[in-house]
mmCIF file of C-alpha atoms (C1' of nucleotides) in Angstrom:
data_model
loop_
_atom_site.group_PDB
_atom_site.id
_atom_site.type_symbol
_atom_site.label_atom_id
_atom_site.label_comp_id
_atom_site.label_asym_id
_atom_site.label_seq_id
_atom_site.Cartn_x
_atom_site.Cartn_y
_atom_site.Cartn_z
ATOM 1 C CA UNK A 216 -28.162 -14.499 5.310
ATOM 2 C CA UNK A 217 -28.883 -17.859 4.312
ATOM 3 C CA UNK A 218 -26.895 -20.231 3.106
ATOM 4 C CA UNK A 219 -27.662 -21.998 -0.375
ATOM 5 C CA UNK A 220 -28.120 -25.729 -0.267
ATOM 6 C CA UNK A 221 -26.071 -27.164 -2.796
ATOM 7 C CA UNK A 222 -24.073 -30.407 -3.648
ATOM 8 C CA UNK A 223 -25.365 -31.584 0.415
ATOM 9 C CA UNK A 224 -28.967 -32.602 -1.542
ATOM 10 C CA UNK A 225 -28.997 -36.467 -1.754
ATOM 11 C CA UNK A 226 -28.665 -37.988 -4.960
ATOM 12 C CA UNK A 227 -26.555 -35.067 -6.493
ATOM 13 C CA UNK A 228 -23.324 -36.633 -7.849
ATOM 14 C CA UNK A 229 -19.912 -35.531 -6.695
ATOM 15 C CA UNK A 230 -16.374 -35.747 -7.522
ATOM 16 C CA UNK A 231 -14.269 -35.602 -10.935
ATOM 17 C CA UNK A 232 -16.893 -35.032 -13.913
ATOM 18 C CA UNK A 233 -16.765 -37.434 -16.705
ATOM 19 C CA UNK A 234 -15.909 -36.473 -20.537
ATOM 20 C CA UNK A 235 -19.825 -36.848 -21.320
ATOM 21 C CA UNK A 236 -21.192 -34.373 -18.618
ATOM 22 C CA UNK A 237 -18.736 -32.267 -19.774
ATOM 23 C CA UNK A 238 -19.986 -32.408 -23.104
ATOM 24 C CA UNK A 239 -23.633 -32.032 -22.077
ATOM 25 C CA UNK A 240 -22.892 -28.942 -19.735
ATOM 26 C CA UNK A 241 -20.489 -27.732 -23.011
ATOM 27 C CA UNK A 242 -23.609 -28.180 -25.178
ATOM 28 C CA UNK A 243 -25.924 -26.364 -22.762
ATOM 29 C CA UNK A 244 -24.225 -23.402 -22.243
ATOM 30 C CA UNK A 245 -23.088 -22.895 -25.667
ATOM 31 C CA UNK A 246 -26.892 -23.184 -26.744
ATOM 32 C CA UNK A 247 -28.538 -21.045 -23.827
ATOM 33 C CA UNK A 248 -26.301 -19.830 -21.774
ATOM 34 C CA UNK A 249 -25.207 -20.783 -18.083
ATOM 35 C CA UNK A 250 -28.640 -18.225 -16.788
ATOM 36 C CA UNK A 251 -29.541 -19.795 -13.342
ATOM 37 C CA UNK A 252 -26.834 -21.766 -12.418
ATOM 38 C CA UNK A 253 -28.957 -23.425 -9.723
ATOM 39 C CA UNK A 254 -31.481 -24.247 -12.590
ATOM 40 C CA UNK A 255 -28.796 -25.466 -15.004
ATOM 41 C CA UNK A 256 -28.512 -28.791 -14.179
ATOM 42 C CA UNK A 257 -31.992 -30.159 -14.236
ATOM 43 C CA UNK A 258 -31.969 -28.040 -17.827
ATOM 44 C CA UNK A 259 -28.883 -29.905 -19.102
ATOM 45 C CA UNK A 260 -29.760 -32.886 -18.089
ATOM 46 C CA UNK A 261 -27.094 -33.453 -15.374
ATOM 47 C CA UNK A 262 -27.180 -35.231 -12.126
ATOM 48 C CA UNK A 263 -24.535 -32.100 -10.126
ATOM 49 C CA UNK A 264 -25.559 -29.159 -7.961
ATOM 50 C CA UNK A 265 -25.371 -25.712 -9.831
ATOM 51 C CA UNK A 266 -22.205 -24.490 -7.990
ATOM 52 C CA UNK A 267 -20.620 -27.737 -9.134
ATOM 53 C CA UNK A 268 -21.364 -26.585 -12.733
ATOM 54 C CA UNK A 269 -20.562 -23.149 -12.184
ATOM 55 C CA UNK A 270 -16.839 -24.310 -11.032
ATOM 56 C CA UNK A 271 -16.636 -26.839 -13.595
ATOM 57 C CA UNK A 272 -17.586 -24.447 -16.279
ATOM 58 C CA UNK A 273 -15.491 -21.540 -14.372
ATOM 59 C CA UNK A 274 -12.376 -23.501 -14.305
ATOM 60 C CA UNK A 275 -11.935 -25.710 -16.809
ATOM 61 C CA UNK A 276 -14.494 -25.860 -19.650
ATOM 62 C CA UNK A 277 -14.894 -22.116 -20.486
ATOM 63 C CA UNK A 278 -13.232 -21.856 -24.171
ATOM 64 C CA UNK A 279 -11.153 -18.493 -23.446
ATOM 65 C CA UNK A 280 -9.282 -20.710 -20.771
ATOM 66 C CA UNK A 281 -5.265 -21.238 -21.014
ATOM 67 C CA UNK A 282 -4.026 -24.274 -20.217
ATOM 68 C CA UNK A 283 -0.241 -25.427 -19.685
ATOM 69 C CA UNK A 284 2.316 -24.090 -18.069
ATOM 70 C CA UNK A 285 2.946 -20.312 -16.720
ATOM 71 C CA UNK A 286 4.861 -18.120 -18.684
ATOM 72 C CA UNK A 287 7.712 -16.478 -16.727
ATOM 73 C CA UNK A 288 5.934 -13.587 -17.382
ATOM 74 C CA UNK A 289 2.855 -14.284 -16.176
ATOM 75 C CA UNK A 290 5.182 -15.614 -12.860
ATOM 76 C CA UNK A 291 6.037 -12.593 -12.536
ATOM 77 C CA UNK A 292 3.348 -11.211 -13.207
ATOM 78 C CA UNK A 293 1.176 -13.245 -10.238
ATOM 79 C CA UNK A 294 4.127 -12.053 -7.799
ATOM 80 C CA UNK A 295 3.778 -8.466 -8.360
ATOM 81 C CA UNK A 296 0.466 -8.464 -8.016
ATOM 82 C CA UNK A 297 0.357 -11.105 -5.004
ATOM 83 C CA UNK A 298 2.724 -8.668 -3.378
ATOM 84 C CA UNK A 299 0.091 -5.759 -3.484
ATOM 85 C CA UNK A 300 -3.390 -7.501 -3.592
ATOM 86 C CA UNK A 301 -2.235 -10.688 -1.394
ATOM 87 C CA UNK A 302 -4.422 -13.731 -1.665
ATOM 88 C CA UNK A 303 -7.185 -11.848 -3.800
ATOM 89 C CA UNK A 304 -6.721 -14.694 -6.596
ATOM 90 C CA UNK A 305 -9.541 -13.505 -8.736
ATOM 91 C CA UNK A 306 -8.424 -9.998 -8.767
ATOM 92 C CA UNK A 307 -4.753 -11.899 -10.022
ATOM 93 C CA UNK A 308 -6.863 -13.835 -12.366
ATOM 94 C CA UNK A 309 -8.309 -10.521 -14.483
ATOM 95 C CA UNK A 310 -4.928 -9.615 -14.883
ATOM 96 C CA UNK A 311 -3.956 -12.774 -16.598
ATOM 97 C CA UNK A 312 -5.845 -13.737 -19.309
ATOM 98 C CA UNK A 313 -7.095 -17.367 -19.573
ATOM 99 C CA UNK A 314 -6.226 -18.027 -16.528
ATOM 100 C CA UNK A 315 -8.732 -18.629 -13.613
ATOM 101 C CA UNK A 316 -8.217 -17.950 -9.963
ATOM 102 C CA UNK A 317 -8.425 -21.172 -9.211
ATOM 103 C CA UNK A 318 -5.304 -22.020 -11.283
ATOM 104 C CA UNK A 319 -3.089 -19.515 -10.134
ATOM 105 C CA UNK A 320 -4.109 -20.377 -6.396
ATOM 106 C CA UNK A 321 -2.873 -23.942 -7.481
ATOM 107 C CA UNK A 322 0.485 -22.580 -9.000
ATOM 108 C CA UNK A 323 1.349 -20.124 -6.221
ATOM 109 C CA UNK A 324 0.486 -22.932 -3.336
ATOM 110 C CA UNK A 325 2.223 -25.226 -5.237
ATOM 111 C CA UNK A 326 5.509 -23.507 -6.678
ATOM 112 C CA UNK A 327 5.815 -19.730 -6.328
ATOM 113 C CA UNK A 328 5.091 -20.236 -2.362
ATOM 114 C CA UNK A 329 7.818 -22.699 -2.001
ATOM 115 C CA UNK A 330 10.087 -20.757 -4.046
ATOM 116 C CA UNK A 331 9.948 -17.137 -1.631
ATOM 117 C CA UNK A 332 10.509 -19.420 1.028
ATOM 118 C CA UNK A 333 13.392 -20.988 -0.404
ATOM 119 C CA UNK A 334 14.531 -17.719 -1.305
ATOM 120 C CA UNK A 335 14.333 -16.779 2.082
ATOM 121 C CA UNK A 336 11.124 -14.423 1.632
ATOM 122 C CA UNK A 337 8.300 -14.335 3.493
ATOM 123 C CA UNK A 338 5.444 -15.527 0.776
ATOM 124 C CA UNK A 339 2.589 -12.970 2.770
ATOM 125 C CA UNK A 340 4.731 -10.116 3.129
ATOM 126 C CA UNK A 341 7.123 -10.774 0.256
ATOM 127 C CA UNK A 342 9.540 -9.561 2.658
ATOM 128 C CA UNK A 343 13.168 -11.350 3.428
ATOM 129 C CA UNK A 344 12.050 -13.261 6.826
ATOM 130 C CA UNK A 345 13.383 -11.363 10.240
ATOM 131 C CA UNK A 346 14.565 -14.850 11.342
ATOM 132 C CA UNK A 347 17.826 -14.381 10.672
ATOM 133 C CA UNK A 348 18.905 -17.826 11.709
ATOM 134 C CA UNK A 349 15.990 -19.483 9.803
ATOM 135 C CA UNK A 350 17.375 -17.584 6.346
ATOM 136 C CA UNK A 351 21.499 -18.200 7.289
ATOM 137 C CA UNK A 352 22.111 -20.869 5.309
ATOM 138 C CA UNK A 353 20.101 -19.156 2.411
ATOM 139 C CA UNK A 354 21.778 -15.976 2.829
ATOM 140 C CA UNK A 355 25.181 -17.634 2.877
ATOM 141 C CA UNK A 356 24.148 -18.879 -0.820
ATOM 142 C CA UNK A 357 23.479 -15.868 -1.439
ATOM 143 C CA UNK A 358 26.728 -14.343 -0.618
ATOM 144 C CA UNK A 359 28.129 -16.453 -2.875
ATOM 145 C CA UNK A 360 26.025 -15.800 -6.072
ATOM 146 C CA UNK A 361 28.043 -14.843 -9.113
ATOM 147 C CA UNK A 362 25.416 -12.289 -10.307
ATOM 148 C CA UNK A 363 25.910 -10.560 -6.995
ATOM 149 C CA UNK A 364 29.062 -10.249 -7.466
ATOM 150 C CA UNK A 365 28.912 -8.379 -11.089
ATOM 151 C CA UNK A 366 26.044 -6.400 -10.710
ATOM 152 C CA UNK A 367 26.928 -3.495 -8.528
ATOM 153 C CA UNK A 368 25.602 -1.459 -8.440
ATOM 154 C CA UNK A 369 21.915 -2.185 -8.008
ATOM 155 C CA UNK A 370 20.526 -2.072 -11.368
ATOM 156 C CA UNK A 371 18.769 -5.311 -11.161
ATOM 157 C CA UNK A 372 15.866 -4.903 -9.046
ATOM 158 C CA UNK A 373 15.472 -9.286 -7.831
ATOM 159 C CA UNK A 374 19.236 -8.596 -7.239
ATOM 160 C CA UNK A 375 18.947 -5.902 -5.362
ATOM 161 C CA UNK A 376 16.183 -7.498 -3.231
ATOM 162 C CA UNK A 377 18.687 -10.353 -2.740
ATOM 163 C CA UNK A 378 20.919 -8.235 -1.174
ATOM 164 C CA UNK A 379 18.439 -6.263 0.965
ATOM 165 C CA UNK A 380 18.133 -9.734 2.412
ATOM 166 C CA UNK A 381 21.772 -10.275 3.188
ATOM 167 C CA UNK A 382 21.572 -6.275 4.600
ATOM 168 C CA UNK A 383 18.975 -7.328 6.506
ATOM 169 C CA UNK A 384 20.973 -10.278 8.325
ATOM 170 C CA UNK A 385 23.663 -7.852 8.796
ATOM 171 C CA UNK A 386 21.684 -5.408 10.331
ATOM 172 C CA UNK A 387 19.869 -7.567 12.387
ATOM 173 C CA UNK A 388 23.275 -8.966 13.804
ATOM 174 C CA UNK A 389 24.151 -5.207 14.366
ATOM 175 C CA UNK A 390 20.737 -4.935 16.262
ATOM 176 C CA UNK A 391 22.223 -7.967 18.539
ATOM 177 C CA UNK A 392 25.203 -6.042 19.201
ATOM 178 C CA UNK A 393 24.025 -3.083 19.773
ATOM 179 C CA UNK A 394 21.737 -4.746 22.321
ATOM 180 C CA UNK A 395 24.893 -6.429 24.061
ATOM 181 C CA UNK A 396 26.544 -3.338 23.956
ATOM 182 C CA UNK A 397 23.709 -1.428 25.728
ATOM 183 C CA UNK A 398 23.537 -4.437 28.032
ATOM 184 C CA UNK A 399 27.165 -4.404 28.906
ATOM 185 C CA UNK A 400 27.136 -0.626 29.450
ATOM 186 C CA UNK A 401 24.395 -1.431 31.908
ATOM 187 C CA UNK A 402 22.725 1.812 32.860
ATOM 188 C CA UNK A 403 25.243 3.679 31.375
ATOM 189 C CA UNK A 404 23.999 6.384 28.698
ATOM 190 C CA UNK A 405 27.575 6.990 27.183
ATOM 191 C CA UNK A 406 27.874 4.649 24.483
ATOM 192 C CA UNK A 407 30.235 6.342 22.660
ATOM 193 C CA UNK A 408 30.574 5.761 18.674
ATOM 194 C CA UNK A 409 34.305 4.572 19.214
ATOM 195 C CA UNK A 410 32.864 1.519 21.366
ATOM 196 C CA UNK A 411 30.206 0.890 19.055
ATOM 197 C CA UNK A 412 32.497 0.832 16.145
ATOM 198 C CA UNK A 413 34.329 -1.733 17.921
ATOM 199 C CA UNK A 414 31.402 -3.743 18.277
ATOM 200 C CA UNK A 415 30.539 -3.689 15.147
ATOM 201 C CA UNK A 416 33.802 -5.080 13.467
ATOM 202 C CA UNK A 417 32.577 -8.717 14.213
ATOM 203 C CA UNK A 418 30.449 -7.203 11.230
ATOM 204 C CA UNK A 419 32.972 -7.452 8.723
ATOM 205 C CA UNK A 420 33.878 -11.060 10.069
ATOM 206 C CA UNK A 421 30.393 -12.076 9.393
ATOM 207 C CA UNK A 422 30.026 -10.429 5.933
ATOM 208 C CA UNK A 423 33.920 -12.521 4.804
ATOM 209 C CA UNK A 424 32.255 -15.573 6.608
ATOM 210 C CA UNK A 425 29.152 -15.425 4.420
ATOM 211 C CA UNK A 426 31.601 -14.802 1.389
ATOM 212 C CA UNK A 427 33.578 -18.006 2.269
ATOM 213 C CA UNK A 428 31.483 -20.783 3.247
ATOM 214 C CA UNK A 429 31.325 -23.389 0.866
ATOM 215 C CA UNK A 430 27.653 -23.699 0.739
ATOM 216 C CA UNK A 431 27.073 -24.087 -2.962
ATOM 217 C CA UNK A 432 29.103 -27.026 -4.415
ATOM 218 C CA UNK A 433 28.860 -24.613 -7.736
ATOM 219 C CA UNK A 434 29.465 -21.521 -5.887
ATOM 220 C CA UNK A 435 32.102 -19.370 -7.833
ATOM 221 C CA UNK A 436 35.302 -18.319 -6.008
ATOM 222 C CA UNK A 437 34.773 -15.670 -3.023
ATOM 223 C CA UNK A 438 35.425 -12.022 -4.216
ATOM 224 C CA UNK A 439 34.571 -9.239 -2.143
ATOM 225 C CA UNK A 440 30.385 -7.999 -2.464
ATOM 226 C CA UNK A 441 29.718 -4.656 -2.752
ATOM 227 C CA UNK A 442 27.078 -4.233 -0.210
ATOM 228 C CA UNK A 443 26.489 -1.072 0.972
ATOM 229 C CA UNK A 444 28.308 -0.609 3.944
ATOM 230 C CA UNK A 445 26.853 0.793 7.250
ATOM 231 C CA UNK A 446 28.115 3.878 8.359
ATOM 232 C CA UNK A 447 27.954 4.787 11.657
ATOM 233 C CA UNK A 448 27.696 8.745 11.372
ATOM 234 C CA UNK A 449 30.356 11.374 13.467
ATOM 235 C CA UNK A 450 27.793 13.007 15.062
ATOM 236 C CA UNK A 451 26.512 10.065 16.378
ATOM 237 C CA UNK A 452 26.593 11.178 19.982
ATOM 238 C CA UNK A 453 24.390 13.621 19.474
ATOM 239 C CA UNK A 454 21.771 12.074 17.887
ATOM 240 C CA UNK A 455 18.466 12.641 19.777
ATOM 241 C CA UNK A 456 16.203 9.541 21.134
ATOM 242 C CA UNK A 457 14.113 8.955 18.182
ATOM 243 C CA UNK A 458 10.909 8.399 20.910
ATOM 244 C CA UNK A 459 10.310 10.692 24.350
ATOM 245 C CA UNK A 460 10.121 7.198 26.466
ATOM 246 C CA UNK A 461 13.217 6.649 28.705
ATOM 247 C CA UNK A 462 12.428 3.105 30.257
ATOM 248 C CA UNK A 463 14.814 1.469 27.430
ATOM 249 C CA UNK A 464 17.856 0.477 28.165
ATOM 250 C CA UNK A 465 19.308 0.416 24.364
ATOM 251 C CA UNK A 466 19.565 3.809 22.848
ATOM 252 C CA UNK A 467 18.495 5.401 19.592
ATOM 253 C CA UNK A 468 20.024 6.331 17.207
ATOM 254 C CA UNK A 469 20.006 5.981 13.360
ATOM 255 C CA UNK A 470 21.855 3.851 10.514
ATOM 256 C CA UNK A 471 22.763 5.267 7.279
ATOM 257 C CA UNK A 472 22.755 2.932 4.130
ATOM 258 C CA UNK A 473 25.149 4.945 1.975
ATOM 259 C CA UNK A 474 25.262 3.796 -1.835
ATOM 260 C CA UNK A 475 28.319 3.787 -3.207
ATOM 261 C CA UNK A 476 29.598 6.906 -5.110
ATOM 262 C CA UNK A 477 27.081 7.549 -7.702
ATOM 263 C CA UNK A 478 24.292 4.767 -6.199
ATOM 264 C CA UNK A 479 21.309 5.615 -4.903
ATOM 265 C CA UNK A 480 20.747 4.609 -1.528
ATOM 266 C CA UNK A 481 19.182 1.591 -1.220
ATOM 267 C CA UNK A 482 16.029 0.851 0.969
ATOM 268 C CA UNK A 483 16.625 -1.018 3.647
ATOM 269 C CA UNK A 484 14.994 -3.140 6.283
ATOM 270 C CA UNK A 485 14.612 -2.044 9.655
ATOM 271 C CA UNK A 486 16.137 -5.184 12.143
ATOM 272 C CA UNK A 487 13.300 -4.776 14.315
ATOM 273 C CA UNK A 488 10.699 -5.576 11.817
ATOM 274 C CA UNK A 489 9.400 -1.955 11.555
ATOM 275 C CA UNK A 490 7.910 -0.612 8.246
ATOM 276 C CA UNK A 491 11.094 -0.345 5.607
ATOM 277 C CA UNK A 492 12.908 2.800 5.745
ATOM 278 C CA UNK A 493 15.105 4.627 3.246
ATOM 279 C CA UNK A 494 17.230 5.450 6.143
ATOM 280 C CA UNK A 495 17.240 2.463 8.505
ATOM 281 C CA UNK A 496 16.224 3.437 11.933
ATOM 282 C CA UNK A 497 17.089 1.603 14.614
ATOM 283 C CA UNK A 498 15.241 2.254 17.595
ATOM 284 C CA UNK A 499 13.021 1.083 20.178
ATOM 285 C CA UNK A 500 10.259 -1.203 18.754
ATOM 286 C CA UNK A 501 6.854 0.716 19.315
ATOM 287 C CA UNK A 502 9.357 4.169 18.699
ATOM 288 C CA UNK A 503 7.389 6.848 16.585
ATOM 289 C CA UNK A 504 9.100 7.076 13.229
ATOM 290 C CA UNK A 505 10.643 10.684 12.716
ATOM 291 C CA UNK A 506 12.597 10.267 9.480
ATOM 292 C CA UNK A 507 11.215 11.929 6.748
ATOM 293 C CA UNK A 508 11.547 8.383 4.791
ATOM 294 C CA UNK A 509 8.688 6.655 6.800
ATOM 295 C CA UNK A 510 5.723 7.237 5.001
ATOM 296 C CA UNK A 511 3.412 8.803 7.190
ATOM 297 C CA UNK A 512 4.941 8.129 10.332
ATOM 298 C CA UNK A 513 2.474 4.993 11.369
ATOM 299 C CA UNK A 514 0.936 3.589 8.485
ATOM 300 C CA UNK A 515 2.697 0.575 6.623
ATOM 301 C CA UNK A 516 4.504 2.325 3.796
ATOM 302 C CA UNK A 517 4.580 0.309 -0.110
ATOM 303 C CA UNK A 518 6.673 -2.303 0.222
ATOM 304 C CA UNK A 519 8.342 -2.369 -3.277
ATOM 305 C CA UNK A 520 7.111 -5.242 -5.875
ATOM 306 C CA UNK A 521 8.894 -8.181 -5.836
ATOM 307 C CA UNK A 522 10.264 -8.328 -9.200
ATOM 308 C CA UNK A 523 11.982 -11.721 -9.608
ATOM 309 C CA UNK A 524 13.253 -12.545 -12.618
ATOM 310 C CA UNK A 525 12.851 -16.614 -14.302
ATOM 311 C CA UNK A 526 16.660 -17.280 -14.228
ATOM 312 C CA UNK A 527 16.612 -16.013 -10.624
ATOM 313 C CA UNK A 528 13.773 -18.267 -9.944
ATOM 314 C CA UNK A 529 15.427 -21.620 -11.725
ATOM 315 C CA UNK A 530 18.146 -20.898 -9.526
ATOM 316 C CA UNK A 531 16.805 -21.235 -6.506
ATOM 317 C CA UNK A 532 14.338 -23.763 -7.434
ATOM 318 C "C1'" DA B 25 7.691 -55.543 -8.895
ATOM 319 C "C1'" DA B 26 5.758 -53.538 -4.975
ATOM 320 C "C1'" DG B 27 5.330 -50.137 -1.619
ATOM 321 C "C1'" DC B 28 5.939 -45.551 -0.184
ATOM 322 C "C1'" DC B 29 5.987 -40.750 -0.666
ATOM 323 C "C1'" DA B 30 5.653 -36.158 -2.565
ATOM 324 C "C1'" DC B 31 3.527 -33.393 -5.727
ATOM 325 C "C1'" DG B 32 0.023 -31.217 -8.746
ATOM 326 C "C1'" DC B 33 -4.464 -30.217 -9.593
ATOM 327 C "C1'" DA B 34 -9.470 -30.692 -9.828
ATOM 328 C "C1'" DA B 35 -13.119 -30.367 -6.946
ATOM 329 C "C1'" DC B 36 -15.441 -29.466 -2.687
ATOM 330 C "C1'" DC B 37 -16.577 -26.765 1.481
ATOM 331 C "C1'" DG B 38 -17.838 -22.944 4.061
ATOM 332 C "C1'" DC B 39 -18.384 -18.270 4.259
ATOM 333 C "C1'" DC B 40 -19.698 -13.750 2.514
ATOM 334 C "C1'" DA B 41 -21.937 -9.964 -0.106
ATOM 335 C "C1'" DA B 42 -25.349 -8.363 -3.134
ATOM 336 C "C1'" DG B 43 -29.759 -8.280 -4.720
ATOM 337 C "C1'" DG B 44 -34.537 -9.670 -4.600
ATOM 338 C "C1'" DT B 45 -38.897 -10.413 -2.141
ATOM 339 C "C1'" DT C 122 -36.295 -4.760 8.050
ATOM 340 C "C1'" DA C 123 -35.692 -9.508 7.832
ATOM 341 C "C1'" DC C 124 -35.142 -13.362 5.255
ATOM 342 C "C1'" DC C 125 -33.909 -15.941 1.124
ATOM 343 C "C1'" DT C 126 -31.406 -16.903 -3.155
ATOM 344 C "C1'" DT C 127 -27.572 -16.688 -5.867
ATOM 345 C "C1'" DG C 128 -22.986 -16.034 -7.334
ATOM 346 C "C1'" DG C 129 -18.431 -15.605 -5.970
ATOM 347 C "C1'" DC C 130 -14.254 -16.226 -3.318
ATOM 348 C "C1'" DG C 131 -10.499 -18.351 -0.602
ATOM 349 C "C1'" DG C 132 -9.105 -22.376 1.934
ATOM 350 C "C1'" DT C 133 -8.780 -27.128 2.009
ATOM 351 C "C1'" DT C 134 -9.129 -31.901 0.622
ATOM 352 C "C1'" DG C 135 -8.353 -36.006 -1.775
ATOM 353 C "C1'" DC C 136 -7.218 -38.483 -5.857
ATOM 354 C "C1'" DG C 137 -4.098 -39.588 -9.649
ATOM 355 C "C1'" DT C 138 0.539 -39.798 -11.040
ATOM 356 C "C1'" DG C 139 5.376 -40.151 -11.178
ATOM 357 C "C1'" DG C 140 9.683 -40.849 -8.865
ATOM 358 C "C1'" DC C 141 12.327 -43.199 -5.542
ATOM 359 C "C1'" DT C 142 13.728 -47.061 -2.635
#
DNA sequence: AAGCCACGCAACCGCCAAGGT
DNA sequence: TACCTTGGCGGTTGCGTGGCT
């Protein structure tokens, strides 16, 4: 496959185009049509390679194009989509009208990137990062958010999100104490639910610590979050190894997410970066997935769009 | 007022796929 | 089938601008 020579050819000018080639390449195109682009330029009489033309034209002169700033719907818009289709920023663009990939490349490098990661997200996966230490401080503002507070349950999808990320810090610390209680119990297989539950009461500590800190010189006065609270279940002893291997010293066994009364039960994040469950699994990384909530037991399941609202954005801008 | 720095955006670069010869 | 041309895409660069010290 060769490769087209292009704005390398001596003599070819380069760099920002001036308000009269503009107007001839304008004029052209309006009169004949772009046709060959590599042709265009010697047509129109302009001193630039055809792919300079085509961009110029593509991104800026074309009369359907939008200028200004992005909508908060089309922000949300570009998320949801960037969250399926990832960097595919002309398959964005046909979504938004008037606006070219090039553009929303710009605006996503530029602000919506910086905003996930502020917010503690991944911007590739759209997932909350699995550095838990990384996303503390963001999580702790989190805690603290007003909105949190009054919308319980989950009937605000960016809010909901927001919390997955604080579940995911919790569960993530539980991971770490499991893993110190396996480690404790040495080679012992009897970890029994009673020592587990003790283990995990520093859990409770951490949640009123992430209520309390004074991280946000705005933040409102600590009330108690309704997150939904890990359950460790009775018959926890007798849950079977989720995988055949026995070379692991931590066991398996599963965590329930448990929605309050009438709540649905919210997706969570499994600790050990494994695919998102509806019932959070934690097991041995590599484990085959048995719950009937994995997808198809291997493949990575839908991770749910990323629906952040503009408010939610300003806030954390 | 001058220098520095961060940011936004237009433009370029390199690669790829499709279609033509 | 191999090569060439063309259009398109995503990543990156560099310049202009505004804010801060």
């Amino acid at each position: 496959m060769g490769r087209s020579p292009c704005c390398d050819e001596n003599g070819l000018k380069k760099g920002p185009w001036t308000p009269e080639e503009d107007q001839k390449l304008v004029d052209y195109i309006q009169k004949h049509g772009h046709g060959s682009w590599r042709a265009l330029p010697k047509l129109a009489g302009l001193n630039r390679c055809g792919k300079s033309c085509r961009l110029r034209w593509t991104n800026y002169l074309r009369p359907d194009i939008k200028r200004g700033k992005f909508s908060p719907e089309e922000e949300q818009t570009i998320l949801n989509l960037h969250s399926i289709l990832g960097n595919k920023w002309s398959a964005i663009a046909t979504h938004l009208p008037g606006r070219t990939d090039n553009e929303i490349k710009n605006f996503w490098n530029t602000h919506l990137k910086k905003k996930l990661i502020q917010m503690g997200f991944d911007p590739m996966t759209h997932r909350p990062r699995t550095d838990f230490f990384a996303t503390l401080p963001h999580l702790i503002a989190l805690a603290n958010l007003k909105e949190l507070v009054d919308n319980n349950p989950w009937d605000d999808h960016s809010m909901r999100l927001q919390a997955e990320a604080v579940q995911n810090a919790k569960l993530q610390y539980l991971q770490c104490l499991i893993q110190s209680a396996a480690a404790m119990a040495g080679n012992s297989t009897t970890n029994s639910p009673s020592s587990i539950a003790a283990e995990l009461e520093p859990m409770s500590l951490l949640n009123s610590q992430m209520m309390t800190m004074p991280s946000m010189p705005s933040a409102p006065a600590p009330a108690a979050v309704h997150l939904p609270e890990l359950q460790i279940p009775s018959s926890f002893e007798q849950q079977q190894p989720l995988s055949n291997e026995t070379n692991h010293q931590e066991s398996s066994f599963i965590v329930f997410s448990q929605g309050e009364n009438s709540t649905p039960r919210t997706p969570l994040i499994s600790p050990l970066s494994l695919p998102p469950l509806t019932d959070i699994s934690i097991s041995n990384p590599g484990d085959a997935c048995s719950t009937s909530s994995c997808g198809d037991g291997g493949a990575m399941p839908f991770w749910p769009e990323l629906l952040l609202d503009e408010p939610f954005l300003t806030e954390f801008a």
